Coordinates of C-alpha atoms in Angstrom, one line a residue:
M1 CA 69.0 -27.0 161.0
D2 CA 70.3 -26.7 164.6
D3 CA 68.3 -23.6 165.0
L4 CA 65.0 -25.6 164.7
M5 CA 66.0 -28.1 167.4
P6 CA 64.3 -27.6 170.8
T7 CA 66.6 -26.6 173.6
S8 CA 66.1 -26.8 177.3
A9 CA 65.6 -23.6 179.2
S10 CA 68.5 -22.6 181.4
P11 CA 67.6 -23.0 185.1
R12 CA 67.0 -19.7 186.8
G13 CA 67.4 -21.1 190.3
G14 CA 63.8 -20.3 191.3
R15 CA 64.4 -16.6 191.9
G16 CA 61.1 -15.5 190.3
Y17 CA 58.8 -16.0 193.3
P18 CA 61.2 -14.6 195.9
L19 CA 61.7 -11.5 193.8
A20 CA 57.9 -11.1 193.4
V21 CA 57.5 -11.6 197.2
A22 CA 60.1 -8.9 197.8
V23 CA 58.4 -6.5 195.4
A24 CA 55.0 -7.1 196.9
G25 CA 56.4 -6.5 200.4
A26 CA 57.9 -3.3 199.3
L27 CA 54.6 -2.2 197.8
L28 CA 52.9 -3.0 201.1
M29 CA 55.3 -0.8 202.9
C30 CA 54.6 2.0 200.4
C31 CA 50.9 1.6 200.8
A32 CA 51.1 2.2 204.5
V33 CA 51.9 5.9 203.9
L34 CA 49.0 6.4 201.5
P35 CA 45.5 7.7 202.7
W36 CA 43.4 4.8 203.9
A37 CA 40.2 6.5 205.1
G38 CA 38.7 9.9 205.2
L39 CA 35.7 12.0 206.1
Q40 CA 34.1 14.0 203.3
A41 CA 31.8 16.9 203.7
T42 CA 29.9 18.1 200.6
S43 CA 27.6 21.1 200.2
S44 CA 25.7 22.2 197.2
L45 CA 25.6 25.8 198.6
I46 CA 29.3 26.3 198.2
G47 CA 29.6 23.9 195.3
G48 CA 32.4 21.9 196.7
S49 CA 33.6 19.5 199.3
V50 CA 36.1 19.3 202.2
T51 CA 37.9 16.1 203.0
G52 CA 40.0 14.9 205.9
D53 CA 42.2 11.9 205.3
V54 CA 43.8 9.3 207.6
R55 CA 47.0 7.8 206.3
G56 CA 47.9 4.3 207.3
V57 CA 50.8 5.3 209.4
D58 CA 48.6 7.7 211.4
D59 CA 47.2 4.7 213.2
V60 CA 48.9 1.9 215.1
Y61 CA 47.4 -0.7 212.7
G62 CA 49.1 1.1 209.8
V63 CA 52.4 1.1 211.5
Y64 CA 52.1 -2.6 212.2
T65 CA 51.2 -3.1 208.5
L66 CA 54.4 -1.2 207.6
V67 CA 56.4 -3.5 209.8
A68 CA 54.6 -6.5 208.2
G69 CA 55.6 -5.2 204.8
L70 CA 59.2 -4.9 205.9
A71 CA 59.2 -8.4 207.2
A72 CA 57.7 -9.7 203.9
L73 CA 60.4 -7.7 202.0
A74 CA 63.1 -9.3 204.2
C75 CA 61.7 -12.8 203.6
G76 CA 61.7 -12.1 199.8
V77 CA 65.3 -10.9 199.9
A78 CA 66.4 -13.9 202.0
G79 CA 64.8 -16.1 199.3
L80 CA 66.8 -14.3 196.7
R81 CA 70.0 -14.7 198.6
G82 CA 69.9 -18.5 198.1
H83 CA 67.2 -19.8 200.5
P84 CA 64.0 -19.8 198.4
R85 CA 62.0 -21.5 201.2
L86 CA 62.5 -18.4 203.3
A87 CA 60.4 -16.5 200.8
A88 CA 57.5 -18.7 201.7
L89 CA 57.6 -17.4 205.3
A90 CA 56.3 -14.1 204.0
A91 CA 52.8 -15.7 204.1
V92 CA 52.8 -15.0 207.8
P93 CA 53.4 -11.2 207.7
G94 CA 51.2 -11.0 204.7
G95 CA 48.3 -12.7 206.5
V96 CA 48.9 -10.5 209.5
A97 CA 48.8 -7.4 207.3
V98 CA 45.4 -8.5 205.9
L99 CA 44.1 -8.9 209.5
L100 CA 45.5 -5.5 210.5
L101 CA 43.8 -3.9 207.5
V102 CA 40.4 -5.4 208.6
L103 CA 41.1 -4.3 212.2
F104 CA 41.8 -0.8 211.0
M105 CA 38.4 -0.5 209.5
N106 CA 36.7 -2.1 212.5
E107 CA 38.6 -0.7 215.5
G108 CA 41.2 1.8 214.5
S109 CA 40.9 5.2 212.9
G110 CA 38.9 3.6 210.2
L111 CA 35.2 4.0 209.6
H112 CA 33.6 2.5 212.7
D113 CA 33.2 5.7 214.7
R114 CA 32.1 7.9 211.8
V115 CA 28.5 8.7 211.2
S116 CA 26.9 9.7 207.8
I117 CA 24.8 12.8 207.9
H118 CA 22.7 13.8 205.0
L119 CA 20.7 17.1 205.1
G120 CA 19.5 17.0 201.5
D121 CA 21.5 19.1 199.1
L122 CA 22.5 21.4 202.0
L123 CA 25.1 19.3 203.6
S124 CA 26.3 15.7 203.4
I125 CA 29.0 14.3 205.7
E126 CA 30.1 10.7 205.1
P127 CA 33.1 8.4 205.8
V128 CA 35.0 7.1 202.7
I129 CA 37.6 4.4 202.2
R130 CA 40.5 5.8 200.2
F131 CA 42.6 4.1 197.5
G132 CA 45.6 3.4 199.8
W133 CA 43.6 0.9 201.9
F134 CA 42.6 -1.1 198.8
A135 CA 46.1 -1.0 197.5
A136 CA 47.5 -2.2 200.9
L137 CA 44.9 -5.0 200.9
A138 CA 45.9 -6.0 197.4
S139 CA 49.6 -5.9 198.2
A140 CA 49.1 -8.0 201.4
A141 CA 47.0 -10.6 199.5
A142 CA 49.7 -10.7 196.8
V143 CA 52.4 -11.3 199.4
V144 CA 50.4 -14.3 200.8
V145 CA 49.6 -15.8 197.3
L146 CA 53.2 -15.3 196.1
A147 CA 54.7 -16.8 199.2
L148 CA 52.5 -19.8 198.9
L149 CA 53.4 -20.1 195.3
A150 CA 57.1 -20.0 196.3
L151 CA 56.5 -22.8 198.7
L152 CA 54.6 -24.9 196.1
H153 CA 57.2 -24.2 193.5
R154 CA 60.0 -25.6 195.8
R155 CA 58.0 -28.7 196.6
H156 CA 57.5 -29.6 192.9
R157 CA 61.2 -29.3 192.0

C-alpha cells in the first residue's frame, strides 16, 4: 500500500536551467564556425552551380559571437557550480549575440553588399543565407530565454 502513496520529488537544486544555458552557450560557440552566408552562381548551360561561403568566424561579428557564446557558457557553468543566479547573466551575451547576428547581415560580410544578377537560364548569381546563421540565431535566442527562465525560477523559490 505504501507504493501508492504520493511522495515528494527530491530537490535537484535548480541545476536544470543553468545546464541548459551552458549547453545553449556551447551550441552558440559551435555555430560560429558554420557557414553563415554565401554567394551562389547557377547556370543551366553547365547544369550546376558554384558557391562561395562565409563562415561566422571569417568576420569580426562572428568572432564576437563566438566570444558571446563562451561568456554564456561560462555563466551557465557558474550557475552549475552553486550560483544559479549567475546563469541569468547569460541573457546579456545572448542578447549581444542576437545583435551581432543582425549586424553581420547588415554591415559585415553578410548580404548587404551582394547583388543578385539574373540572366534568364544562362546565369543566376544571388546571395544566400546559410544554415549556420539560423542555427546561431536560434542558439542565441535560446540562451536569452533560458537565462531569463533561470532568473524567474530562482525568484519563485
